[in-house]
Amino acid sequence: MSGVVPTAPEQPAGEMENQTKPPDPRPDAPPEYNSHFLPGPPGTAVPPPTGYPGGLPMGYYSPQQPSTFPLYQPVGGIHPVRYQPGKYPMPNQSVPITWMSGPTPMANCPPGLEYLVQLDNIHVLQHFEPLEMMTCFETNNRYDIKNNSDQMVYIVTEDTDDFTRNAYRTLRPFVLRVTDCMGREIMTMQRPFRCTCCCFCCPSARQELEVQCPPGVTIGFVAEHWNLCRAVYSIQNEKKENVMRVRGPCSTYGCGSDSVFEVKSLDGISNIGSIIRKWNGLLSAMADADHFDIHFPLDLDVKMKAMIFGACFLIDFMYFERSPPQRSR
């Protein structure tokens, strides 16, 4: 009996699996993406700068709706975010980042746009994806939105399926989801597919972007206008009535200098703001990681600030989005 080695009592197979199977680290599956353009119902008309009629939509936080989302609280904590040294994120390094303190909810402001009320300048920083360049596989674009103090204001994430991104490349229809510091989607931007194989001056070939805030409530459109030598857009309200114009440079592919898109009044006399694509040296020339500065008056209607913000992304996809090179077979 001295050669017998004691062994542990046998356990049922089911209990053994429960002990050895690690927990599933995968997050919940993302919602299904519908590549078709889904226009939202029109919102209220854009009022004069004195304010907005009516209260907040149901389902969003407000002092009169304590049972819905909680009120914003100033957020000064530090969250781990992955970044490349400099301006653009990279998946190999993490540094702390500070969010902009949450403003007090305003009854006459679309929920989530309270940040823009107190800003006259924001920075749009696109994430740099090195694997996209090496694998030639187009990935969803991601952007960080920051203020002048380098505090995070929003995160913008593209929600497009793999086939649409890689089949249509820069012409792809897309959905951009804007989230705040609490992870709530406060704005949605949608670009429908427009065929460019027909006459370039045909209205059906002109690009368009719809902005919804909150998601499902249209506040306006950004519509391209045909012009022989420069980029021209109209910023429209929810009724597709022109409110402002965006006028780009004669050459948007200038090397070594910034590209300035001026936001002007309809008569073209008054300068309202600007969308500036910053030149960042070789990174601008070779990589798909753009940096935009957006300027608008501090007292501008907050919905129009959101529309200028949306126009930046249509400009980025049309003129500065670089698809990975296709490998020849």
Short mmCIF file of N, CA, C and O in Angstrom, two decimals, residues 202-255:
data_model
loop_
_atom_site.label_atom_id
_atom_site.label_comp_id
_atom_site.label_asym_id
_atom_site.label_seq_id
_atom_site.Cartn_x
_atom_site.Cartn_y
_atom_site.Cartn_z
N CYS A 202 -25.05 67.58 -61.44
CA CYS A 202 -26.41 67.11 -61.20
C CYS A 202 -26.71 67.17 -59.71
O CYS A 202 -25.89 66.75 -58.89
N PRO A 203 -27.90 67.66 -59.31
CA PRO A 203 -28.22 67.74 -57.87
C PRO A 203 -28.18 66.39 -57.17
O PRO A 203 -27.84 66.32 -55.99
N SER A 204 -28.51 65.30 -57.87
CA SER A 204 -28.52 63.99 -57.24
C SER A 204 -27.12 63.47 -56.93
O SER A 204 -26.97 62.49 -56.21
N ALA A 205 -26.09 64.12 -57.48
CA ALA A 205 -24.72 63.69 -57.23
C ALA A 205 -24.03 64.52 -56.15
O ALA A 205 -22.89 64.25 -55.81
N ARG A 206 -24.71 65.50 -55.60
CA ARG A 206 -24.12 66.37 -54.60
C ARG A 206 -24.25 65.74 -53.22
O ARG A 206 -25.28 65.17 -52.87
N GLN A 207 -23.20 65.89 -52.45
CA GLN A 207 -23.15 65.27 -51.13
C GLN A 207 -23.98 66.05 -50.12
O GLN A 207 -24.18 67.27 -50.24
N GLU A 208 -24.46 65.32 -49.10
CA GLU A 208 -25.31 65.93 -48.08
C GLU A 208 -25.09 65.23 -46.74
O GLU A 208 -24.81 64.02 -46.70
N LEU A 209 -25.21 65.96 -45.68
CA LEU A 209 -25.08 65.43 -44.32
C LEU A 209 -26.25 65.91 -43.49
O LEU A 209 -26.58 67.11 -43.49
N GLU A 210 -26.91 64.98 -42.80
CA GLU A 210 -28.00 65.33 -41.90
C GLU A 210 -27.49 65.26 -40.46
O GLU A 210 -26.81 64.31 -40.08
N VAL A 211 -27.84 66.25 -39.65
CA VAL A 211 -27.44 66.31 -38.25
C VAL A 211 -28.69 66.20 -37.39
O VAL A 211 -29.65 66.95 -37.58
N GLN A 212 -28.67 65.25 -36.47
CA GLN A 212 -29.79 65.03 -35.55
C GLN A 212 -29.30 65.25 -34.12
O GLN A 212 -28.28 64.70 -33.71
N CYS A 213 -30.04 66.04 -33.36
CA CYS A 213 -29.71 66.29 -31.96
C CYS A 213 -30.98 66.68 -31.21
O CYS A 213 -31.54 67.75 -31.48
N PRO A 214 -31.42 65.80 -30.30
CA PRO A 214 -30.90 64.48 -29.98
C PRO A 214 -31.12 63.50 -31.13
O PRO A 214 -31.83 63.83 -32.08
N PRO A 215 -30.52 62.32 -31.10
CA PRO A 215 -30.69 61.36 -32.19
C PRO A 215 -32.17 61.11 -32.49
O PRO A 215 -32.96 60.81 -31.60
N GLY A 216 -32.54 61.27 -33.76
CA GLY A 216 -33.92 61.11 -34.19
C GLY A 216 -34.62 62.42 -34.44
O GLY A 216 -35.70 62.43 -35.05
N VAL A 217 -34.05 63.54 -34.01
CA VAL A 217 -34.65 64.86 -34.22
C VAL A 217 -33.70 65.68 -35.08
O VAL A 217 -32.61 66.05 -34.65
N THR A 218 -34.09 65.94 -36.32
CA THR A 218 -33.23 66.65 -37.27
C THR A 218 -33.18 68.13 -36.92
O THR A 218 -34.21 68.77 -36.72
N ILE A 219 -31.96 68.67 -36.84
CA ILE A 219 -31.81 70.11 -36.60
C ILE A 219 -31.28 70.83 -37.83
O ILE A 219 -31.29 72.06 -37.87
N GLY A 220 -30.80 70.09 -38.85
CA GLY A 220 -30.32 70.76 -40.04
C GLY A 220 -29.57 69.84 -40.98
O GLY A 220 -29.40 68.64 -40.71
N PHE A 221 -29.13 70.43 -42.11
CA PHE A 221 -28.43 69.70 -43.15
C PHE A 221 -27.22 70.52 -43.61
O PHE A 221 -27.22 71.76 -43.52
N VAL A 222 -26.22 69.81 -44.09
CA VAL A 222 -25.08 70.43 -44.77
C VAL A 222 -25.12 69.92 -46.21
O VAL A 222 -25.00 68.72 -46.46
N ALA A 223 -25.34 70.82 -47.18
CA ALA A 223 -25.54 70.43 -48.57
C ALA A 223 -24.43 71.01 -49.44
O ALA A 223 -24.09 72.20 -49.33
N GLU A 224 -23.88 70.18 -50.30
CA GLU A 224 -22.84 70.61 -51.23
C GLU A 224 -23.46 71.38 -52.39
O GLU A 224 -24.54 71.04 -52.87
N HIS A 225 -22.75 72.40 -52.86
CA HIS A 225 -23.15 73.14 -54.05
C HIS A 225 -22.07 72.99 -55.11
O HIS A 225 -20.87 73.00 -54.81
N TRP A 226 -22.51 72.85 -56.34
CA TRP A 226 -21.53 72.69 -57.41
C TRP A 226 -20.84 74.01 -57.68
O TRP A 226 -21.45 75.07 -57.75
N ASN A 227 -19.51 73.92 -57.78
CA ASN A 227 -18.69 75.08 -58.10
C ASN A 227 -17.50 74.60 -58.89
O ASN A 227 -16.94 73.54 -58.60
N LEU A 228 -17.10 75.38 -59.86
CA LEU A 228 -16.06 74.94 -60.78
C LEU A 228 -14.68 74.87 -60.13
O LEU A 228 -13.89 73.98 -60.47
N CYS A 229 -14.39 75.75 -59.18
CA CYS A 229 -13.00 75.83 -58.70
C CYS A 229 -12.84 75.76 -57.20
O CYS A 229 -11.70 75.79 -56.72
N ARG A 230 -13.90 75.65 -56.41
CA ARG A 230 -13.72 75.60 -54.96
C ARG A 230 -14.88 74.85 -54.32
O ARG A 230 -15.92 74.62 -54.95
N ALA A 231 -14.68 74.47 -53.07
CA ALA A 231 -15.72 73.76 -52.31
C ALA A 231 -16.70 74.78 -51.74
O ALA A 231 -16.29 75.76 -51.11
N VAL A 232 -17.99 74.54 -51.97
CA VAL A 232 -19.04 75.43 -51.48
C VAL A 232 -20.15 74.58 -50.87
O VAL A 232 -20.61 73.61 -51.49
N TYR A 233 -20.58 74.94 -49.66
CA TYR A 233 -21.65 74.22 -48.98
C TYR A 233 -22.67 75.22 -48.44
O TYR A 233 -22.34 76.38 -48.17
N SER A 234 -23.87 74.73 -48.24
CA SER A 234 -24.91 75.49 -47.55
C SER A 234 -25.20 74.80 -46.23
O SER A 234 -25.33 73.57 -46.19
N ILE A 235 -25.30 75.57 -45.17
CA ILE A 235 -25.77 75.06 -43.88
C ILE A 235 -27.24 75.42 -43.78
O ILE A 235 -27.61 76.60 -43.84
N GLN A 236 -28.08 74.42 -43.65
CA GLN A 236 -29.53 74.59 -43.71
C GLN A 236 -30.15 74.20 -42.38
O GLN A 236 -29.59 73.42 -41.60
N ASN A 237 -31.37 74.73 -42.13
CA ASN A 237 -32.12 74.32 -40.96
C ASN A 237 -32.88 73.04 -41.27
O ASN A 237 -32.70 72.44 -42.34
N GLU A 238 -33.75 72.60 -40.35
CA GLU A 238 -34.45 71.33 -40.54
C GLU A 238 -35.45 71.38 -41.69
O GLU A 238 -35.86 70.34 -42.20
N LYS A 239 -35.82 72.58 -42.16
CA LYS A 239 -36.73 72.71 -43.31
C LYS A 239 -35.95 72.85 -44.61
O LYS A 239 -36.54 73.16 -45.64
N LYS A 240 -34.65 72.66 -44.56
CA LYS A 240 -33.76 72.80 -45.71
C LYS A 240 -33.76 74.22 -46.26
O LYS A 240 -33.62 74.45 -47.46
N GLU A 241 -33.88 75.18 -45.37
CA GLU A 241 -33.76 76.59 -45.73
C GLU A 241 -32.33 77.03 -45.43
O GLU A 241 -31.82 76.80 -44.33
N ASN A 242 -31.69 77.66 -46.40
CA ASN A 242 -30.30 78.07 -46.24
C ASN A 242 -30.17 79.11 -45.12
O ASN A 242 -30.95 80.07 -45.06
N VAL A 243 -29.18 78.89 -44.26
CA VAL A 243 -28.92 79.81 -43.15
C VAL A 243 -27.54 80.43 -43.27
O VAL A 243 -27.36 81.63 -43.05
N MET A 244 -26.53 79.62 -43.62
CA MET A 244 -25.16 80.10 -43.78
C MET A 244 -24.52 79.37 -44.95
O MET A 244 -25.05 78.38 -45.44
N ARG A 245 -23.36 79.86 -45.35
CA ARG A 245 -22.59 79.22 -46.42
C ARG A 245 -21.17 78.93 -45.94
O ARG A 245 -20.63 79.66 -45.11
N VAL A 246 -20.59 77.87 -46.49
CA VAL A 246 -19.20 77.52 -46.22
C VAL A 246 -18.46 77.59 -47.55
O VAL A 246 -18.86 76.94 -48.53
N ARG A 247 -17.38 78.34 -47.56
CA ARG A 247 -16.63 78.58 -48.80
C ARG A 247 -15.19 78.13 -48.59
O ARG A 247 -14.48 78.66 -47.74
N GLY A 248 -14.78 77.12 -49.35
CA GLY A 248 -13.45 76.57 -49.20
C GLY A 248 -12.43 77.23 -50.10
O GLY A 248 -12.76 78.08 -50.94
N PRO A 249 -11.16 76.85 -49.98
CA PRO A 249 -10.11 77.41 -50.83
C PRO A 249 -10.18 76.84 -52.24
O PRO A 249 -10.85 75.84 -52.50
N CYS A 250 -9.45 77.45 -53.15
CA CYS A 250 -9.42 76.94 -54.53
C CYS A 250 -8.75 75.58 -54.60
O CYS A 250 -9.11 74.75 -55.41
N SER A 251 -7.77 75.35 -53.75
CA SER A 251 -7.10 74.06 -53.71
C SER A 251 -7.10 73.56 -52.28
O SER A 251 -6.51 74.18 -51.40
N THR A 252 -7.80 72.45 -52.05
CA THR A 252 -7.85 71.88 -50.71
C THR A 252 -6.69 70.92 -50.45
O THR A 252 -6.57 70.40 -49.35
N TYR A 253 -5.89 70.65 -51.46
CA TYR A 253 -4.79 69.70 -51.31
C TYR A 253 -3.45 70.40 -51.24
O TYR A 253 -2.42 69.84 -51.58
N GLY A 254 -3.46 71.65 -50.77
CA GLY A 254 -2.22 72.39 -50.68
C GLY A 254 -1.24 71.73 -49.73
O GLY A 254 -1.59 71.30 -48.64
N CYS A 255 0.00 71.65 -50.15
CA CYS A 255 1.05 71.01 -49.35
C CYS A 255 1.82 72.07 -48.60
O CYS A 255 2.32 73.03 -49.19
#
